[in-house]
mmCIF file of C-alpha atoms and ligand atoms in Angstrom:
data_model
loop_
_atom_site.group_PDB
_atom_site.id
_atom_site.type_symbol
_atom_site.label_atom_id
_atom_site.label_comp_id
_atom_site.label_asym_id
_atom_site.label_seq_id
_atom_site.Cartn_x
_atom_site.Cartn_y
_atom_site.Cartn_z
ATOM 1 C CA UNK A 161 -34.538 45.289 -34.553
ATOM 2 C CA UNK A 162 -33.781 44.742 -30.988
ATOM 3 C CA UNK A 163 -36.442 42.191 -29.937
ATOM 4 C CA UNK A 164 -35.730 39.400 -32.398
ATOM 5 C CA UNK A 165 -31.974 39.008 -31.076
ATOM 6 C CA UNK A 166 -33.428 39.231 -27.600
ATOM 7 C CA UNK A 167 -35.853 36.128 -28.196
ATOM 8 C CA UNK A 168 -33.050 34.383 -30.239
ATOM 9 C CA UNK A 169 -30.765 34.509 -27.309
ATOM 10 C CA UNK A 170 -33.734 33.252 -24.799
ATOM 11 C CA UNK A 171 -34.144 30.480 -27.230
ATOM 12 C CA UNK A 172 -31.067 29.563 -27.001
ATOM 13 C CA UNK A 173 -30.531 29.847 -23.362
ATOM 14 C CA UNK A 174 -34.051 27.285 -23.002
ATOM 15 C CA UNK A 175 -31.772 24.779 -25.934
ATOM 16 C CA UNK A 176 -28.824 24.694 -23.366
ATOM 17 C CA UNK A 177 -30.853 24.419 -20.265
ATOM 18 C CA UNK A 178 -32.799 21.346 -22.592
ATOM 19 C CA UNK A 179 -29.339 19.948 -23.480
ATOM 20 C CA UNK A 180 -27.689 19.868 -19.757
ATOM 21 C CA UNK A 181 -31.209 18.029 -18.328
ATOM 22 C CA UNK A 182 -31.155 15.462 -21.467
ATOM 23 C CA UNK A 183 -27.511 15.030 -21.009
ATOM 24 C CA UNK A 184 -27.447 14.187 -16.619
ATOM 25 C CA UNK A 185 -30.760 12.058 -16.896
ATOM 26 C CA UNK A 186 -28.391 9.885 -18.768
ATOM 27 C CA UNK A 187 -25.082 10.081 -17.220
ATOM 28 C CA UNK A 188 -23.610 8.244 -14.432
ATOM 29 C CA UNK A 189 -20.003 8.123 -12.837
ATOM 30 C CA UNK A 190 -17.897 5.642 -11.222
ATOM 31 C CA UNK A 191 -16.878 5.898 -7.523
ATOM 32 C CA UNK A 192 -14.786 3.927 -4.828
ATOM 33 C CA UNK A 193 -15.816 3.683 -1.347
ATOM 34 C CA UNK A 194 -12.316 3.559 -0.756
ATOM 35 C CA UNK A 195 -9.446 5.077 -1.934
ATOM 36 C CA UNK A 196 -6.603 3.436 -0.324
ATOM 37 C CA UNK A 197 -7.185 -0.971 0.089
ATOM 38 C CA UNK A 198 -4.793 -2.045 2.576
ATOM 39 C CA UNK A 199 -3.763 -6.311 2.377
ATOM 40 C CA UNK A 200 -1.767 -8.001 3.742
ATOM 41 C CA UNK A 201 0.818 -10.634 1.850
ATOM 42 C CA UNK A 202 -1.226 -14.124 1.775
ATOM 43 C CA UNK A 203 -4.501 -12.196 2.340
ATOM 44 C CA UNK A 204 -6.878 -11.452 0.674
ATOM 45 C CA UNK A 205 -8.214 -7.273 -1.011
ATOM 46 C CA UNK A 206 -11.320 -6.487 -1.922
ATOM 47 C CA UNK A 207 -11.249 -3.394 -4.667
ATOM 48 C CA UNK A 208 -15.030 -1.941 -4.700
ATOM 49 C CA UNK A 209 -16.687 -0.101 -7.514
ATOM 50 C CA UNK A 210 -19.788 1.690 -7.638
ATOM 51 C CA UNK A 211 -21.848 3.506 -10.422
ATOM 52 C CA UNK A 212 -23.765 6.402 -8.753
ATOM 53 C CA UNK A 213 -26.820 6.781 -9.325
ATOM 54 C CA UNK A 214 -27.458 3.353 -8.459
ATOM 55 C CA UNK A 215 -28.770 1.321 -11.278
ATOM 56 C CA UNK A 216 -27.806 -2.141 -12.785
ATOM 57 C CA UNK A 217 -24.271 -2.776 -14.222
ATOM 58 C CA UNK A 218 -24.988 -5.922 -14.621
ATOM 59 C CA UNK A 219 -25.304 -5.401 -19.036
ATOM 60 C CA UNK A 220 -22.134 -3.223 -18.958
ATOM 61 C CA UNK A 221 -18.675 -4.328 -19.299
ATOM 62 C CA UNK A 222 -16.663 -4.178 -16.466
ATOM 63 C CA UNK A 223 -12.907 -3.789 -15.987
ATOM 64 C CA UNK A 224 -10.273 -3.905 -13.465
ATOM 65 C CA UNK A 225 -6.890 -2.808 -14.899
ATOM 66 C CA UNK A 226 -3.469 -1.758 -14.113
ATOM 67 C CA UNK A 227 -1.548 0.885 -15.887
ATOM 68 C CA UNK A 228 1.480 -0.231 -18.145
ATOM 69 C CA UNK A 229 -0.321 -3.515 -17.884
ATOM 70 C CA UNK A 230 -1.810 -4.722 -21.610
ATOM 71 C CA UNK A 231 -4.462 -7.676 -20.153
ATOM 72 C CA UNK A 232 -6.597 -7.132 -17.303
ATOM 73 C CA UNK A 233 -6.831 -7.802 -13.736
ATOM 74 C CA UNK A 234 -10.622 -9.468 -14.610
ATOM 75 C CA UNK A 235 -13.101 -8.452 -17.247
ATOM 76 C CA UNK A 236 -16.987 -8.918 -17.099
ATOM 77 C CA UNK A 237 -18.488 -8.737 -19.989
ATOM 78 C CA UNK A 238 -22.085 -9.941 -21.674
ATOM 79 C CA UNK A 239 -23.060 -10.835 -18.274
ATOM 80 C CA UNK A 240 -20.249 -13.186 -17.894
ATOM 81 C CA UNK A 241 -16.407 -13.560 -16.947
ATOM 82 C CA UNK A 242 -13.979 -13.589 -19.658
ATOM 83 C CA UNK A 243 -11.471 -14.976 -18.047
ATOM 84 C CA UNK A 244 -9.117 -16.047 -20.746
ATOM 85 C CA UNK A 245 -8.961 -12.611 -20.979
ATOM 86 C CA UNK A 246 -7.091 -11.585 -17.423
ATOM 87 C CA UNK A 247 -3.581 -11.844 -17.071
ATOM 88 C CA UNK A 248 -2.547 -15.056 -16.039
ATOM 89 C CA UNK A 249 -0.880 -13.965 -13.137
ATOM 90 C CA UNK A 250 -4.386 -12.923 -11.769
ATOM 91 C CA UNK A 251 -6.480 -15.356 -13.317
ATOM 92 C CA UNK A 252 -7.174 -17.795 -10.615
ATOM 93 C CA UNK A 253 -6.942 -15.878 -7.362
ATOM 94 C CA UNK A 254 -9.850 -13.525 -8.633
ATOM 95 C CA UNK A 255 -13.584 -13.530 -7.609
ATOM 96 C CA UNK A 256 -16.260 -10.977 -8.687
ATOM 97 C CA UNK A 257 -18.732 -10.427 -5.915
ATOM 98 C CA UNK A 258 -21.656 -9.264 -7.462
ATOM 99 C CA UNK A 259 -24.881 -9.342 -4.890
ATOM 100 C CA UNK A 260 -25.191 -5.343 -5.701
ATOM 101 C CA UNK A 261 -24.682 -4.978 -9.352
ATOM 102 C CA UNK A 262 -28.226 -4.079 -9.110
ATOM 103 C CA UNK A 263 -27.348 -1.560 -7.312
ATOM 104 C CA UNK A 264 -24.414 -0.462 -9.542
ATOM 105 C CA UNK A 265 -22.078 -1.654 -7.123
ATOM 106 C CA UNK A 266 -19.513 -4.676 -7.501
ATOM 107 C CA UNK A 267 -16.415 -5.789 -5.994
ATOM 108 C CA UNK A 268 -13.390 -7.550 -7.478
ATOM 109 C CA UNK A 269 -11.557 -9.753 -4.472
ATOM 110 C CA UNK A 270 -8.495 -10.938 -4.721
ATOM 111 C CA UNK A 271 -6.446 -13.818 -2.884
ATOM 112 C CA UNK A 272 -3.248 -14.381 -2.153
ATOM 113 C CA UNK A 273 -1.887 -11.179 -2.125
ATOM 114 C CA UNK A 274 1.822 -10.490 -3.423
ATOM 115 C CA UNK A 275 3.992 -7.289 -3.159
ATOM 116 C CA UNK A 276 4.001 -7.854 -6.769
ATOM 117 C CA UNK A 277 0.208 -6.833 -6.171
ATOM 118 C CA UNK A 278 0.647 -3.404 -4.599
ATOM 119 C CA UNK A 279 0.428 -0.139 -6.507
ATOM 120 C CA UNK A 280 -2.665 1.583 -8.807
ATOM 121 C CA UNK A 281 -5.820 -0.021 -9.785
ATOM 122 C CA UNK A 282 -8.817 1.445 -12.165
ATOM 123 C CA UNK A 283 -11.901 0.029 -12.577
ATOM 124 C CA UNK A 284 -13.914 0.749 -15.794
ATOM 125 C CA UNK A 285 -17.543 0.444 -16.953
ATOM 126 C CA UNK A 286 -18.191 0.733 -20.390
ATOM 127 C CA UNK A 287 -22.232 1.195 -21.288
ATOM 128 C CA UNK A 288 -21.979 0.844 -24.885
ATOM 129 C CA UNK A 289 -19.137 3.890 -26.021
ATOM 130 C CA UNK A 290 -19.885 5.583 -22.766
ATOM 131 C CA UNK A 291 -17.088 4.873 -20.387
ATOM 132 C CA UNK A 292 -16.183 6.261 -16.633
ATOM 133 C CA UNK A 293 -13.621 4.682 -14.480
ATOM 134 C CA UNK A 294 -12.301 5.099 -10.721
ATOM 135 C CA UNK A 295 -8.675 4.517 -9.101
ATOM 136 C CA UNK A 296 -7.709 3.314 -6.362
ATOM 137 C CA UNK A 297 -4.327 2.329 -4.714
ATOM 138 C CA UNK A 298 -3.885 -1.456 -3.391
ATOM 139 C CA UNK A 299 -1.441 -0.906 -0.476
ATOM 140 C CA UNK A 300 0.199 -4.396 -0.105
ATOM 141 C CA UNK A 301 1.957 -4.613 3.868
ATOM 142 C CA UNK A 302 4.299 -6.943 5.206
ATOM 143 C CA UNK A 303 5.774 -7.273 8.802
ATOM 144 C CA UNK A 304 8.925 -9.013 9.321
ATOM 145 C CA UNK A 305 8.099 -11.934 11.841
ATOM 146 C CA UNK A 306 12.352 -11.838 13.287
ATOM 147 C CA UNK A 307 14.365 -9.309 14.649
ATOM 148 C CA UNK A 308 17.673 -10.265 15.970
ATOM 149 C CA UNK A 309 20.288 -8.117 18.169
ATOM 150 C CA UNK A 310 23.868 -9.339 18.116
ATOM 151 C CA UNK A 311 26.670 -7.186 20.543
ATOM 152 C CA UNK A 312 29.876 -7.638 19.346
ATOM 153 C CA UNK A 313 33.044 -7.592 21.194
ATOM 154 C CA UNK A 314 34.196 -4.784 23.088
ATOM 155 C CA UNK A 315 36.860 -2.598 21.701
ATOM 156 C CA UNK A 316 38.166 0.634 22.582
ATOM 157 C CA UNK A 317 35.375 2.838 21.333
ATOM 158 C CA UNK A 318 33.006 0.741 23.053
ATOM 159 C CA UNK A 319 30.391 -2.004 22.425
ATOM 160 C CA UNK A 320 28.856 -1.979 18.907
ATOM 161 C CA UNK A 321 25.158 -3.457 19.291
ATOM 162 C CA UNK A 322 23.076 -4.858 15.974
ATOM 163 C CA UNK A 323 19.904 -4.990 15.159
ATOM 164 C CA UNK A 324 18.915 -7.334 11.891
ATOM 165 C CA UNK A 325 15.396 -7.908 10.510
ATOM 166 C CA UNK A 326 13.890 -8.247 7.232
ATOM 167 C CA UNK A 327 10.383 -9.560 5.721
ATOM 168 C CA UNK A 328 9.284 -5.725 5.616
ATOM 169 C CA UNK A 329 6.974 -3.924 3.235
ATOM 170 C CA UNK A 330 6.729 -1.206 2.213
ATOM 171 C CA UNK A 331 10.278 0.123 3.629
ATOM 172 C CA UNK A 332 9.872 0.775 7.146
ATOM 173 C CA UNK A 333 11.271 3.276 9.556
ATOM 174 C CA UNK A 334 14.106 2.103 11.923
ATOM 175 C CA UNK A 335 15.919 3.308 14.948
ATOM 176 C CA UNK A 336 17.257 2.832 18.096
ATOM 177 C CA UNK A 337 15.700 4.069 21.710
ATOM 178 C CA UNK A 338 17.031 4.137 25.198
ATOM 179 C CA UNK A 339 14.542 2.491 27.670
ATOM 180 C CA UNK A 340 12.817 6.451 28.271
ATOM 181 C CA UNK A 341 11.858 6.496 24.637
ATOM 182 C CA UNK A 342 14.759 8.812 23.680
ATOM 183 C CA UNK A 343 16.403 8.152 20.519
ATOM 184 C CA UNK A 344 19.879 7.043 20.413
ATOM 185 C CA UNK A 345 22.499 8.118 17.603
ATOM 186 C CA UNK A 346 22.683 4.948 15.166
ATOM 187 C CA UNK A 347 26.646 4.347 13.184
ATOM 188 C CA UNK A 348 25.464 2.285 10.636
ATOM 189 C CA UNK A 349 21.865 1.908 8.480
ATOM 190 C CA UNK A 350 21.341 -0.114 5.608
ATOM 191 C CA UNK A 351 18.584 -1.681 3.484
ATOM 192 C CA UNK A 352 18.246 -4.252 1.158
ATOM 193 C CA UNK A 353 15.338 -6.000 -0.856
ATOM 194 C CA UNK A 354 15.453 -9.248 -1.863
ATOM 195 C CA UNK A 355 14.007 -10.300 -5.105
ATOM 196 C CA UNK A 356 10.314 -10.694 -4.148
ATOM 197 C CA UNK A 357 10.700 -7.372 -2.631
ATOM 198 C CA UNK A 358 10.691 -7.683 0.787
ATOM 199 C CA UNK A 359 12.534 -5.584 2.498
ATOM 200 C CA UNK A 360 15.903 -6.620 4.868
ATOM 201 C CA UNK A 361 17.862 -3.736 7.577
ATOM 202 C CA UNK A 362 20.661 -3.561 9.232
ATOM 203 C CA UNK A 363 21.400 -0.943 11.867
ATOM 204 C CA UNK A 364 24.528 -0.712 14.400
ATOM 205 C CA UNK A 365 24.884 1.617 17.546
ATOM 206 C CA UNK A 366 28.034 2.170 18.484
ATOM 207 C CA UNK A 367 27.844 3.117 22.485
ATOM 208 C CA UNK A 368 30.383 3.251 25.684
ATOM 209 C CA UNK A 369 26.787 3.053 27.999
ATOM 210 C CA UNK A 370 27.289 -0.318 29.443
ATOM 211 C CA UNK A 371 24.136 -0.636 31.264
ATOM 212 C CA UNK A 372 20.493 -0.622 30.543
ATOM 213 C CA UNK A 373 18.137 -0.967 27.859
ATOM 214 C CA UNK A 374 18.941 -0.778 24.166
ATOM 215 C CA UNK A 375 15.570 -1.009 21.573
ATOM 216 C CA UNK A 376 15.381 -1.391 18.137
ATOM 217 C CA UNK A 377 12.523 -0.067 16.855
ATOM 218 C CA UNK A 378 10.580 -0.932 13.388
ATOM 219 C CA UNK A 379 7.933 0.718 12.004
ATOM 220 C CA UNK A 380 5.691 0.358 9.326
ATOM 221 C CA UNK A 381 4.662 3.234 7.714
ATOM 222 C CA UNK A 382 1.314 2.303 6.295
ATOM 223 C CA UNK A 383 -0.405 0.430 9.165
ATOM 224 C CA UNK A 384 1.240 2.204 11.874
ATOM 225 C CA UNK A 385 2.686 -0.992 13.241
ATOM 226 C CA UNK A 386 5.785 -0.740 15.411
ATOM 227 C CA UNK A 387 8.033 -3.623 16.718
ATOM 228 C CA UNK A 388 10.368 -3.391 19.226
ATOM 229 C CA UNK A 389 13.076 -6.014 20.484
ATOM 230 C CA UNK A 390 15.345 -5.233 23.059
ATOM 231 C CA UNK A 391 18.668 -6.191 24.617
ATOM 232 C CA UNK A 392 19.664 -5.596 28.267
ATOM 233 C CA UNK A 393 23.601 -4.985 28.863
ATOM 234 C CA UNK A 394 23.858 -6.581 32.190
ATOM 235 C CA UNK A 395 25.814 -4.681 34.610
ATOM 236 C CA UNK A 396 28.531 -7.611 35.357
ATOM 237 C CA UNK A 397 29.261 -7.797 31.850
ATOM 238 C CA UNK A 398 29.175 -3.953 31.350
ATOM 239 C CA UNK A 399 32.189 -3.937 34.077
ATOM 240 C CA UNK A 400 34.032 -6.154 31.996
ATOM 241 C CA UNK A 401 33.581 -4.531 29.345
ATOM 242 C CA UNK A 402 34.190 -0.933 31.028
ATOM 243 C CA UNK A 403 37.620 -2.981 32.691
ATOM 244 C CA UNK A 404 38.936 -3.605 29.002
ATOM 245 C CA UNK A 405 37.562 -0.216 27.689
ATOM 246 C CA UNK A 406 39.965 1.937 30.245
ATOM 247 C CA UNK A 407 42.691 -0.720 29.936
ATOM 248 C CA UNK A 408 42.869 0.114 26.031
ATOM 249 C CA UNK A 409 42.338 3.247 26.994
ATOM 250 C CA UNK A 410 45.080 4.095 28.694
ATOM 251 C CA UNK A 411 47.362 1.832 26.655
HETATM 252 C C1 LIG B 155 -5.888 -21.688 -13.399
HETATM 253 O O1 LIG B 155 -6.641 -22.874 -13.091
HETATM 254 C C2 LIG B 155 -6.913 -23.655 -14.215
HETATM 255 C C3 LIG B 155 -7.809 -24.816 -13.787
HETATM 256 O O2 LIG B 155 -7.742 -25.061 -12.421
HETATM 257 C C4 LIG B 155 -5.588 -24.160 -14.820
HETATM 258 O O3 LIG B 155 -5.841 -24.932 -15.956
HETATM 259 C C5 LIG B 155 -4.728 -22.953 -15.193
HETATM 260 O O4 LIG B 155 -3.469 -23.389 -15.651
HETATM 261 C C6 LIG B 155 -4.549 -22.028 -14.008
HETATM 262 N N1 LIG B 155 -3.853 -20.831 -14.456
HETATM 263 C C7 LIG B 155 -2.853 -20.281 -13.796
HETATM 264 C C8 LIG B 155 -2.241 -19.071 -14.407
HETATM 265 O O5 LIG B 155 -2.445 -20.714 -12.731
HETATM 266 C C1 LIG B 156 0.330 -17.711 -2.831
HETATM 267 O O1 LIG B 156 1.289 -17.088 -3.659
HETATM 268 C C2 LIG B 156 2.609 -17.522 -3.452
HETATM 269 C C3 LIG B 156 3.488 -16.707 -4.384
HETATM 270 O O2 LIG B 156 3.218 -15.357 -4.272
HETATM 271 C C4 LIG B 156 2.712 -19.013 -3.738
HETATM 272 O O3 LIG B 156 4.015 -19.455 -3.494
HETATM 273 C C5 LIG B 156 1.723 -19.767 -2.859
HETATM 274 O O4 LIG B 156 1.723 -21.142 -3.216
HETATM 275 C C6 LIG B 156 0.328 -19.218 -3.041
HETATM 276 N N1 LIG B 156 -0.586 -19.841 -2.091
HETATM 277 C C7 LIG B 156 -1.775 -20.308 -2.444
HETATM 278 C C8 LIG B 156 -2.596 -20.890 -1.350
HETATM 279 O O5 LIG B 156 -2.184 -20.269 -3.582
HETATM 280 C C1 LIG B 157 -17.082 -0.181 -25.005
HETATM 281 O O1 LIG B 157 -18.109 -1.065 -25.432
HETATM 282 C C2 LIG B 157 -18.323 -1.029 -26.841
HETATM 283 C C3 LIG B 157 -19.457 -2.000 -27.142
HETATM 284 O O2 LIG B 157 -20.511 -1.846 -26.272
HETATM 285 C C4 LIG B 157 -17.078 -1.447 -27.576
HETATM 286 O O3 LIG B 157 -17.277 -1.340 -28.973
HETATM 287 C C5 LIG B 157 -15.909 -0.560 -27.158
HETATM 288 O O4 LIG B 157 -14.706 -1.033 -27.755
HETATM 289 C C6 LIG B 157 -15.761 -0.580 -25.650
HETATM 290 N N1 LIG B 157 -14.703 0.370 -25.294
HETATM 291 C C7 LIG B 157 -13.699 0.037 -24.506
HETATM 292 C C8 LIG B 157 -12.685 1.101 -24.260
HETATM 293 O O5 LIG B 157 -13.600 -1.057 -23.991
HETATM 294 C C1 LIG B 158 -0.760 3.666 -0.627
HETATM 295 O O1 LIG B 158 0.040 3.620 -1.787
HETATM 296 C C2 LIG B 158 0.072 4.822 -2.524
HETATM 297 C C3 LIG B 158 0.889 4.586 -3.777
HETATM 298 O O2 LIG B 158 0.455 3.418 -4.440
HETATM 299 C C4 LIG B 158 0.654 5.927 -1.676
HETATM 300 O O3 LIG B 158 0.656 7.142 -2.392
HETATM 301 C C5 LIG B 158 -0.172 6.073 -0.408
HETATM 302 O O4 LIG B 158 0.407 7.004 0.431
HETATM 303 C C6 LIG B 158 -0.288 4.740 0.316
HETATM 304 N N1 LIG B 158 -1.208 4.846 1.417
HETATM 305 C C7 LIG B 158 -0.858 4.794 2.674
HETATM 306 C C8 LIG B 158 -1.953 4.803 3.697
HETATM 307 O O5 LIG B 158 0.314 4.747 2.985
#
């Protein structure tokens, strides 16, 4: 009784061992080299794709697509571009480097870069009804190319100082520094973004020191990029100041 269940169950355990080899000598996924694509606006990104193991891609159909997006980034199918197919907005700045798709690997550039651009990409490869696909994130970066600092009048709190700058992306970080690095107390922060999404600040310090070096400092989150633009309160103008400050002060 006992020895036909066990043979049953060894048969079985040979089908599934059979089933898993059949099934990976087939298979193939989709990977990126990278997973984060920084550009620059006006640039130019290059989103990779690669089927592992390597083998041709070059009969598949390949995608690039954003979510929430109905038509493609660019579509290569039957060998060819279909570019009616992409989404106009894409249509002519894209260019499918394919000197690899031997290999499995491909790359969709793209020119011109836009913030509009930044956010999610997938690629997919479609090998008749069998389908993988990779993300990646296209992290679009803009530095502002002016930075102004304005000092306003003198009044009896002291000298407000402001720092204006704007052609940023994505948000960057912002604050003020004394000239050993130490951060100084801003009154006022604000942002704005304009409608092609750049981003414009404004930030105010509000101090009584009358002498030295004031920075405003800009950062960019993504690249690490940091800007600074100073102002130097010149003493003969700081005792002028400091003249009017006590007079109000004591009025
Ligand atoms: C792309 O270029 C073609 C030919 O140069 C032109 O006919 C078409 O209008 C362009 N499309 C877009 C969306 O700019
Ligand atoms: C790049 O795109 C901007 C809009 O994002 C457009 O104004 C500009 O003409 C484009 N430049 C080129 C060289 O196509
Ligand atoms: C995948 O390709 C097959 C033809 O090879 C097609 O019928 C199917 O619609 C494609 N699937 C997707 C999601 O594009
Ligand atoms: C790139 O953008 C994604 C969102 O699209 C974000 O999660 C990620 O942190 C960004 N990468 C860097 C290096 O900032």
């Amino acid at each position: 009784m006992m020895k036909p269940e066990f043979s049953y169950f060894s048969g079985l355990c040979v089908y599934f061992l059979f089933l898993q080899v059949t099934i990976s000598s087939e298979k193939w996924m989709v990977t990126t080299p990278t997973r984060h694509v920084l550009a620059r606006v006006g640039g130019q990104a290059e989103l990779s794709c690669q089927v592992i193991p390597p083998q041709s891609v070059g009969y598949m159909e390949v995608r690039w697509f954003r979510s929430g997006h109905s038509q493609p980034v660019y579509l290569y199918r039957g060998g060819h571009s279909m570019s009616g197919e992409a989404a106009p907005e894409y249509a002519n700045r894209t260019q499918f480097v394919k000197e690899a798709i031997g290999e499995g690997k491909v790359t969709l550039r793209i020119h011109n870069i836009s913030i509009l651009d930044d956010g999610p990409y997938r690629c997919s490869f479609n090998d008749s009804g069998f389908i993988d696909v990779a993300s990646m994130n296209l992290n679009v970066t803009a530095v502002g190319l002016e930075t102004e600092i304005h000092v306003q009048a003198p009044d009896a709190d002291g000298v407000i100082v402001e720092c204006n700058s704007g052609g940023w992306f994505p948000k960057p970080q912002m604050e003020w520094r004394d000239s050993n690095g130490e951060t100084l107390r801003h009154s006022m922060k604000s942002y704005s973004q304009d409608e092609a999404r750049f981003f414009h600040m404004k930030m105010a310090l509000l101090t009584n020191r009358l002498q030295g070096n004031i920075i405003c400092c800009i950062f960019n989150p993504v690249t690490g990029e940091e800007k600074q633009t100073n102002i130097i309160l010149a003493s003969e103008y700081s005792h002028q100041v400091l003249l009017i400050w006590k007079q109000r002060q004591n009025q």
